[in-house]
């Protein structure tokens, strides 16, 4: 399956994407698409023969629980609607808590790393097999960027990915920006990871921008692609010609000519690395044709291989994963003590980054809130986020934030409080609000002040 050169489709740059020359395919965030109809821009792109790949962000296949059937059905519906050759997701967990830990459900609103251990691999592989059986097209999984590392890891990233592919047959979506991020943040060598992972399993590649601050690399998808990331892309191309390469941009969108310039840099990097490779090997074919290279990796076995081969993950393994993931996520979003073995400074950075992302995304899904609260929006939301973990997605988060403000008599300005009350009522009336009695009392008090 050859994809070519692509770009992440986002509503904010839909017109620019349609106008960019040389775009063979696009990738759209699956959760941002309706399951029964497509945005007009994607309809036009598909009519031109441009492939659209849905990219999921909410399955949490590295989590302790079995994959949610509803989320799998939604992803399958989007795959069918798009007529796509594959779907993609992440090697990550995104939520924790719930019945296994007898605790409240917590949502990260972000992709968090799973420990590279044999037991975590058992859980991940079983979840991946369930997902594969539920989807109408092949699945590819992406390596993620991480600010934090789990203590006691038993495998390198390349070894972990190689085992995952061997056990499940899943394809890989290799993000070279994430390999660079893990190099800066965790001291991991991208070349070693590429040596160890099965490059022939690569379905396509992501390239994205980021920024370094205080010695930490933030994979923002909101900055230009840097030379070190392109160098990792060249390293990958020196091993194999990937079937597809895609530029990601999720925020602070530049003018179309800057996007075109980044795509040109990606093409130039691939071409130069491909020429260098063809000058030293007998590789045939143009970009998009696999080289047939066998990865330079030897399988690392645990002491008791029978315990981690192809059998189902035990309930004990899932329970232990649930406890560990809940403790970590609670420390990140609810201010509980840091689990033993983690870098407290890095946890603090990650915690602040998660809160800032929540504030940014809530401002996008509910733009009326910054409009009502003005310059006080961000400080108010970050104060709320310190004690109110997200439990059911960003739209629910926006409602809960507004509700909490009203309960505490904010904002102080009467007109702003009335606007916020009406905003909440308009969006929450379709279903019973939580903490109904207190909220109604607060809302009535606010309305009475008109």
Coordinates of C-alpha atoms in Angstrom, one line a residue:
X1 CA 0.0 0.0 0.0
X2 CA 1.7 3.2 -1.2
X3 CA 0.4 6.5 0.2
X4 CA 3.0 9.1 -0.9
X5 CA 3.3 12.5 0.7
X6 CA 0.4 13.8 2.8
X7 CA -0.6 16.4 5.4
X8 CA -2.9 16.3 8.4
X9 CA -6.3 17.6 7.5
X10 CA -7.8 20.0 10.1
X11 CA -10.9 22.3 9.6
X12 CA -8.8 25.4 10.2
X13 CA -6.6 24.7 7.2
X14 CA -9.1 22.8 5.0
X15 CA -8.9 25.3 2.2
X16 CA -5.1 25.4 2.3
X17 CA -4.9 21.6 2.2
X18 CA -7.1 21.5 -0.8
X19 CA -4.9 24.0 -2.6
X20 CA -1.5 22.5 -1.8
X21 CA 0.2 20.9 -4.7
X22 CA 1.5 17.3 -4.6
X23 CA -0.7 16.1 -1.8
X24 CA -1.4 12.4 -2.3
X25 CA -3.3 11.7 0.9
X26 CA -4.5 13.3 4.2
X27 CA -5.1 12.1 7.7
X28 CA -8.1 13.3 9.8
X29 CA -8.6 12.9 13.6
X30 CA -11.3 10.2 13.7
X31 CA -13.1 11.6 16.8
X32 CA -13.6 15.0 15.0
X33 CA -15.6 13.4 12.2
X34 CA -19.3 12.4 12.2
X35 CA -19.9 8.8 11.6
X36 CA -22.6 9.4 8.9
X37 CA -21.4 12.3 6.8
X38 CA -18.1 14.1 6.0
X39 CA -17.1 17.7 5.8
X40 CA -17.4 19.2 2.3
X41 CA -13.6 19.6 2.1
X42 CA -13.0 15.9 2.6
X43 CA -15.8 15.0 0.2
X44 CA -14.0 17.1 -2.5
X45 CA -10.6 15.6 -1.7
X46 CA -12.0 12.1 -2.0
X47 CA -13.6 13.0 -5.3
X48 CA -10.1 13.9 -6.5
X49 CA -8.8 10.5 -5.5
X50 CA -7.0 11.7 -2.3
X51 CA -7.0 9.0 0.3
X52 CA -8.3 9.9 3.7
X53 CA -7.0 8.0 6.7
X54 CA -8.8 8.3 10.1
X55 CA -6.4 8.7 13.0
X56 CA -7.9 7.8 16.4
X57 CA -6.8 9.4 19.7
X58 CA -9.2 8.0 22.3
X59 CA -9.1 4.2 22.3
X60 CA -6.3 3.9 24.9
X61 CA -5.2 0.5 23.8
X62 CA -2.4 0.5 26.3
X63 CA -4.9 1.0 29.2
X64 CA -5.8 -1.7 31.7
X65 CA -9.4 -2.1 30.5
X66 CA -10.5 -4.0 27.5
X67 CA -11.1 -1.7 24.5
X68 CA -14.5 0.0 24.6
X69 CA -16.9 -1.6 22.0
X70 CA -18.6 1.7 21.3
X71 CA -15.3 3.5 20.5
X72 CA -14.3 0.6 18.3
X73 CA -17.6 0.7 16.5
X74 CA -17.3 4.5 16.0
X75 CA -13.8 4.1 14.5
X76 CA -15.0 1.2 12.3
X77 CA -17.9 3.4 11.0
X78 CA -15.5 6.2 10.1
X79 CA -13.3 3.8 8.3
X80 CA -16.3 2.5 6.3
X81 CA -17.5 6.0 5.5
X82 CA -14.1 7.1 4.2
X83 CA -13.3 3.9 2.3
X84 CA -9.9 4.0 3.8
X85 CA -7.2 1.4 3.4
X86 CA -6.3 1.5 7.1
X87 CA -6.9 3.2 10.4
X88 CA -4.4 4.3 13.0
X89 CA -4.2 4.8 16.7
X90 CA -1.6 5.1 19.5
X91 CA 0.4 2.9 21.9
X92 CA -0.8 4.8 25.0
X93 CA -3.3 5.0 27.8
X94 CA -5.6 7.9 28.0
X95 CA -7.8 7.2 31.0
X96 CA -7.6 5.3 34.3
X97 CA -9.6 4.5 37.4
X98 CA -13.1 3.0 37.4
X99 CA -14.3 -0.4 38.7
X100 CA -10.9 -2.1 38.7
X101 CA -9.6 0.4 41.2
X102 CA -12.9 1.3 42.9
X103 CA -12.1 4.9 42.1
X104 CA -13.5 7.7 40.0
X105 CA -12.8 7.5 36.2
X106 CA -10.1 9.9 35.2
X107 CA -9.4 11.2 31.7
X108 CA -6.0 12.4 30.7
X109 CA -7.0 14.3 27.6
X110 CA -3.6 13.3 26.3
X111 CA -1.6 10.3 25.2
X112 CA 0.4 8.8 28.1
X113 CA 3.1 6.2 27.9
X114 CA 2.7 2.6 28.9
X115 CA 5.6 0.9 30.7
X116 CA 7.9 -1.1 28.4
X117 CA 7.5 -4.3 30.5
X118 CA 6.5 -7.8 29.5
X119 CA 3.3 -7.6 31.5
X120 CA 2.3 -4.3 30.0
X121 CA 3.0 -5.8 26.6
X122 CA 0.6 -8.8 27.4
X123 CA -2.2 -6.3 28.1
X124 CA -1.5 -4.2 25.1
X125 CA -1.3 -7.1 22.7
X126 CA -4.6 -8.5 23.8
X127 CA -6.2 -5.1 23.4
X128 CA -4.7 -4.8 20.0
X129 CA -6.1 -8.2 18.9
X130 CA -9.6 -7.2 20.0
X131 CA -9.3 -3.9 18.1
X132 CA -8.1 -5.7 15.0
X133 CA -11.0 -8.1 15.1
X134 CA -13.4 -5.2 15.4
X135 CA -12.1 -3.1 12.5
X136 CA -12.9 -3.6 8.8
X137 CA -9.4 -2.5 7.6
X138 CA -5.8 -3.1 9.0
X139 CA -4.7 -1.2 12.1
X140 CA -1.4 0.7 12.5
X141 CA -0.2 2.0 15.8
X142 CA 1.9 5.0 16.6
X143 CA 4.8 5.4 19.0
X144 CA 4.2 8.4 21.3
X145 CA 6.3 11.2 22.7
X146 CA 6.8 11.2 26.4
X147 CA 8.0 13.6 29.1
X148 CA 8.1 10.9 31.7
X149 CA 9.5 7.4 31.9
X150 CA 8.2 4.5 34.0
X151 CA 10.6 3.0 36.5
X152 CA 11.7 -0.6 36.0
X153 CA 11.3 -0.9 32.3
X154 CA 12.5 -4.1 30.7
X155 CA 12.6 -3.3 27.0
X156 CA 13.8 -0.5 24.8
X157 CA 11.3 1.2 22.5
X158 CA 12.5 -0.7 19.5
X159 CA 12.3 -4.0 21.3
X160 CA 8.8 -3.3 22.6
X161 CA 7.6 -2.4 19.1
X162 CA 9.2 -5.5 17.6
X163 CA 7.5 -7.7 20.1
X164 CA 4.1 -6.0 19.5
X165 CA 4.4 -6.6 15.8
X166 CA 5.5 -10.2 16.1
X167 CA 2.7 -11.1 18.4
X168 CA -0.1 -9.3 16.7
X169 CA 0.9 -8.5 13.1
X170 CA -0.1 -4.9 13.6
X171 CA 1.4 -2.3 11.4
X172 CA 3.4 0.6 12.7
X173 CA 3.0 4.4 12.3
X174 CA 6.4 5.7 13.2
X175 CA 6.5 9.3 14.3
X176 CA 10.1 10.6 13.9
X177 CA 9.3 13.7 15.9
X178 CA 8.3 11.5 18.8
X179 CA 11.6 9.6 18.4
X180 CA 13.4 12.9 18.7
X181 CA 11.3 13.9 21.7
X182 CA 12.2 10.8 23.5
X183 CA 15.8 11.4 22.6
X184 CA 15.8 14.8 24.3
X185 CA 13.5 13.9 27.2
X186 CA 14.6 10.3 28.0
X187 CA 18.0 10.0 26.5
X188 CA 17.0 7.4 23.9
X189 CA 18.9 7.0 20.7
X190 CA 16.5 7.3 17.6
X191 CA 19.0 5.3 15.5
X192 CA 19.0 2.5 18.0
X193 CA 15.2 2.4 18.0
X194 CA 15.1 2.3 14.2
X195 CA 17.7 -0.5 14.3
X196 CA 15.6 -2.6 16.6
X197 CA 12.1 -2.1 15.3
X198 CA 10.8 -4.0 12.3
X199 CA 11.0 -1.3 9.6
X200 CA 9.2 -3.5 7.1
X201 CA 6.0 -3.2 9.3
X202 CA 5.9 0.6 8.8
X203 CA 2.6 1.7 7.3
X204 CA 3.6 5.4 7.2
X205 CA 5.5 8.1 9.0
X206 CA 4.6 11.2 10.9
X207 CA 6.7 14.4 10.8
X208 CA 5.9 17.3 13.2
X209 CA 7.3 20.3 14.9
X210 CA 7.9 21.1 18.5
X211 CA 10.0 23.4 20.8
X212 CA 12.6 22.9 23.5
X213 CA 12.1 24.7 26.8
X214 CA 14.2 24.3 30.0
X215 CA 15.8 21.2 28.6
X216 CA 12.5 19.5 27.8
X217 CA 11.2 18.9 24.3
X218 CA 7.5 19.7 23.8
X219 CA 5.9 17.9 20.9
X220 CA 3.5 20.8 20.2
X221 CA 2.5 20.2 16.5
X222 CA 2.3 24.0 16.6
X223 CA 5.8 24.9 15.5
X224 CA 7.9 24.3 12.3
X225 CA 9.6 21.0 11.8
X226 CA 13.2 21.3 13.0
X227 CA 16.4 20.0 11.5
X228 CA 16.9 17.3 14.2
X229 CA 13.5 15.8 13.3
X230 CA 14.3 15.8 9.6
X231 CA 17.6 14.1 10.5
X232 CA 15.7 11.3 12.2
X233 CA 13.5 11.1 9.0
X234 CA 16.7 10.7 7.0
X235 CA 17.9 8.0 9.4
X236 CA 14.7 6.1 8.8
X237 CA 14.9 6.6 5.0
X238 CA 18.4 5.2 5.0
X239 CA 16.9 1.9 6.1
X240 CA 13.7 1.7 4.1
X241 CA 11.5 3.7 1.7
X242 CA 8.4 4.3 3.8
X243 CA 5.0 3.8 2.0
X244 CA 3.9 7.3 3.2
X245 CA 5.1 10.4 5.0
X246 CA 2.7 12.9 6.6
X247 CA 3.2 16.4 8.0
X248 CA 1.2 17.1 11.1
X249 CA 0.1 20.5 12.3
X250 CA -2.6 20.9 15.0
X251 CA -2.3 24.6 16.2
X252 CA -0.9 28.0 15.4
X253 CA -1.5 27.3 11.7
X254 CA 0.9 29.2 9.4
X255 CA 0.1 30.6 6.0
X256 CA -0.2 28.0 3.2
X257 CA 3.1 28.9 1.7
X258 CA 4.9 27.9 5.0
X259 CA 3.1 24.6 5.0
X260 CA 4.2 24.1 1.4
X261 CA 7.8 25.0 2.4
X262 CA 7.7 22.3 5.2
X263 CA 6.5 19.7 2.7
X264 CA 9.3 20.7 0.4
X265 CA 11.8 20.2 3.2
X266 CA 10.3 16.7 3.9
X267 CA 10.5 15.7 0.2
X268 CA 14.1 17.0 -0.1
X269 CA 15.1 15.0 3.0
X270 CA 13.6 11.8 1.7
X271 CA 15.2 12.4 -1.7
X272 CA 18.7 13.1 -0.4
X273 CA 18.6 10.1 2.0
X274 CA 17.2 7.9 -0.7
X275 CA 20.0 8.8 -3.1
X276 CA 22.6 8.2 -0.4
X277 CA 21.1 4.8 0.3
X278 CA 20.9 3.8 -3.4
X279 CA 24.5 4.8 -3.8
X280 CA 25.5 2.3 -1.2
X281 CA 23.0 -0.5 -1.8
X282 CA 21.2 -2.2 -4.7
X283 CA 17.8 -0.7 -3.7
X284 CA 15.4 -0.3 -6.6
X285 CA 12.3 1.7 -7.1
X286 CA 11.1 5.2 -6.2
X287 CA 9.7 6.6 -3.0
X288 CA 6.9 4.6 -1.7
X289 CA 8.4 1.1 -2.5
X290 CA 9.5 -0.9 0.4
X291 CA 13.2 -2.0 0.4
X292 CA 12.6 -5.5 1.8
X293 CA 15.2 -4.8 4.6
X294 CA 15.2 -7.2 7.5
X295 CA 15.5 -5.2 10.7
X296 CA 18.7 -5.5 12.6
X297 CA 17.2 -6.8 15.7
X298 CA 17.2 -10.0 17.8
X299 CA 14.2 -10.8 19.9
X300 CA 14.7 -10.3 23.6
X301 CA 13.0 -13.0 25.7
X302 CA 11.9 -12.8 29.3
X303 CA 13.0 -15.5 31.6
X304 CA 9.7 -17.3 31.2
X305 CA 8.7 -16.8 27.6
X306 CA 5.7 -19.1 28.0
X307 CA 4.2 -16.5 30.3
X308 CA 4.3 -13.8 27.6
X309 CA 3.9 -15.5 24.3
X310 CA 0.4 -15.4 22.7
X311 CA -1.8 -16.1 25.7
X312 CA -4.4 -13.6 27.0
X313 CA -3.4 -11.1 29.6
X314 CA -4.4 -12.3 33.0
X315 CA -6.9 -10.4 35.1
X316 CA -4.1 -9.9 37.6
X317 CA -2.0 -8.2 35.0
X318 CA -4.9 -5.9 34.1
X319 CA -5.6 -5.1 37.8
X320 CA -1.9 -4.3 38.4
X321 CA -1.9 -2.1 35.4
X322 CA -5.0 -0.3 36.5
X323 CA -3.6 0.5 39.9
X324 CA -0.3 1.8 38.5
X325 CA -1.9 3.9 35.7
X326 CA -4.5 5.3 38.1
X327 CA -1.8 6.3 40.6
X328 CA 0.2 8.0 37.8
X329 CA -2.8 9.8 36.2
X330 CA -4.1 10.9 39.6
X331 CA -0.7 12.5 40.4
X332 CA -0.8 14.3 37.1
X333 CA -4.4 15.6 37.2
X334 CA -5.6 15.5 40.8
X335 CA -2.5 16.5 42.8
X336 CA -2.1 13.2 44.6
X337 CA 1.4 12.1 45.7
X338 CA 3.8 11.0 42.9
X339 CA 4.2 7.2 42.6
X340 CA 7.5 5.8 43.7
X341 CA 10.3 5.8 41.1
X342 CA 9.0 8.7 39.0
X343 CA 10.9 11.9 38.4
X344 CA 9.0 14.5 40.4
X345 CA 10.2 17.4 38.3
X346 CA 9.1 15.7 35.1
X347 CA 5.7 14.9 36.6
X348 CA 5.3 18.5 37.5
X349 CA 6.1 19.6 34.0
X350 CA 3.7 17.0 32.6
X351 CA 0.9 18.0 35.0
X352 CA 1.2 21.7 34.0
X353 CA 1.2 20.8 30.4
X354 CA -1.9 18.7 30.7
X355 CA -3.8 21.5 32.5
X356 CA -2.7 24.0 29.8
X357 CA -3.9 21.7 27.1
X358 CA -7.2 21.3 28.8
X359 CA -7.6 25.1 29.0
X360 CA -6.7 25.4 25.3
X361 CA -9.0 22.6 24.1
X362 CA -12.0 23.8 26.2
X363 CA -11.5 27.2 24.7
X364 CA -11.8 25.7 21.3
X365 CA -14.8 23.4 21.9
X366 CA -16.6 26.1 23.9
X367 CA -15.3 29.5 22.5
X368 CA -18.1 31.3 24.3
X369 CA -16.4 30.8 27.7
X370 CA -13.3 32.9 26.9
X371 CA -15.7 35.4 25.4
X372 CA -17.8 35.6 28.6
X373 CA -14.8 35.5 31.0
X374 CA -12.4 37.6 29.0
X375 CA -8.8 37.8 30.2
X376 CA -9.8 35.9 33.4
X377 CA -10.6 32.7 31.5
X378 CA -7.3 31.0 31.6
X379 CA -6.4 31.7 35.3
X380 CA -10.0 30.6 36.3
X381 CA -9.7 27.4 34.3
X382 CA -6.3 26.4 35.6
X383 CA -7.5 27.0 39.1
X384 CA -10.5 24.8 38.5
X385 CA -8.3 22.1 36.8
X386 CA -6.0 21.8 39.9
X387 CA -8.8 20.2 41.9
X388 CA -11.2 18.9 39.2
X389 CA -9.8 16.1 37.0
X390 CA -11.5 15.6 33.7
X391 CA -13.8 12.6 33.8
X392 CA -15.8 12.5 30.5
X393 CA -14.1 14.5 27.7
X394 CA -13.6 18.1 26.9
X395 CA -17.2 19.1 26.2
X396 CA -18.3 17.8 29.6
X397 CA -15.3 19.5 31.1
X398 CA -16.5 22.8 29.7
X399 CA -19.9 22.3 31.3
X400 CA -18.4 21.3 34.6
X401 CA -16.1 24.3 34.6
X402 CA -19.0 26.7 34.0
X403 CA -21.1 24.9 36.6
X404 CA -18.4 25.2 39.2
X405 CA -18.0 28.9 38.5
X406 CA -21.8 29.4 39.0
X407 CA -21.9 27.4 42.2
X408 CA -19.3 29.6 43.7
X409 CA -21.0 32.8 42.6
X410 CA -18.6 33.7 39.7
X411 CA -17.9 35.6 37.7
X412 CA -18.3 38.6 39.9
X413 CA -19.8 40.8 37.1
X414 CA -23.5 40.3 37.1
X415 CA -23.9 40.6 33.3
X416 CA -21.2 38.0 32.7
X417 CA -22.7 35.7 35.3
X418 CA -26.1 35.9 33.5
X419 CA -24.5 35.1 30.2
X420 CA -22.7 32.2 31.7
X421 CA -25.9 30.9 33.3
X422 CA -27.8 31.1 30.0
X423 CA -24.9 29.4 28.2
X424 CA -24.9 26.5 30.7
X425 CA -28.7 26.1 30.6
X426 CA -28.7 26.0 26.8
X427 CA -26.2 23.1 26.7
X428 CA -27.1 21.2 29.8
X429 CA -30.9 21.2 29.5
X430 CA -30.9 18.1 27.3
X431 CA -29.7 15.9 30.1
X432 CA -30.0 16.2 33.9
X433 CA -27.2 18.2 35.4
X434 CA -25.0 16.8 38.0
X435 CA -25.4 18.3 41.5
X436 CA -28.7 19.5 40.4
X437 CA -30.0 21.1 43.6
X438 CA -26.9 23.2 44.2
X439 CA -26.7 24.3 40.6
X440 CA -30.3 25.3 40.3
X441 CA -30.0 27.3 43.5
X442 CA -26.9 29.1 42.1
X443 CA -28.5 29.7 38.7
X444 CA -31.6 31.1 40.2
X445 CA -29.6 33.4 42.4
X446 CA -27.7 34.6 39.4
X447 CA -30.8 35.2 37.3
X448 CA -32.5 36.9 40.1
X449 CA -29.7 39.5 40.2
X450 CA -30.7 40.8 36.8

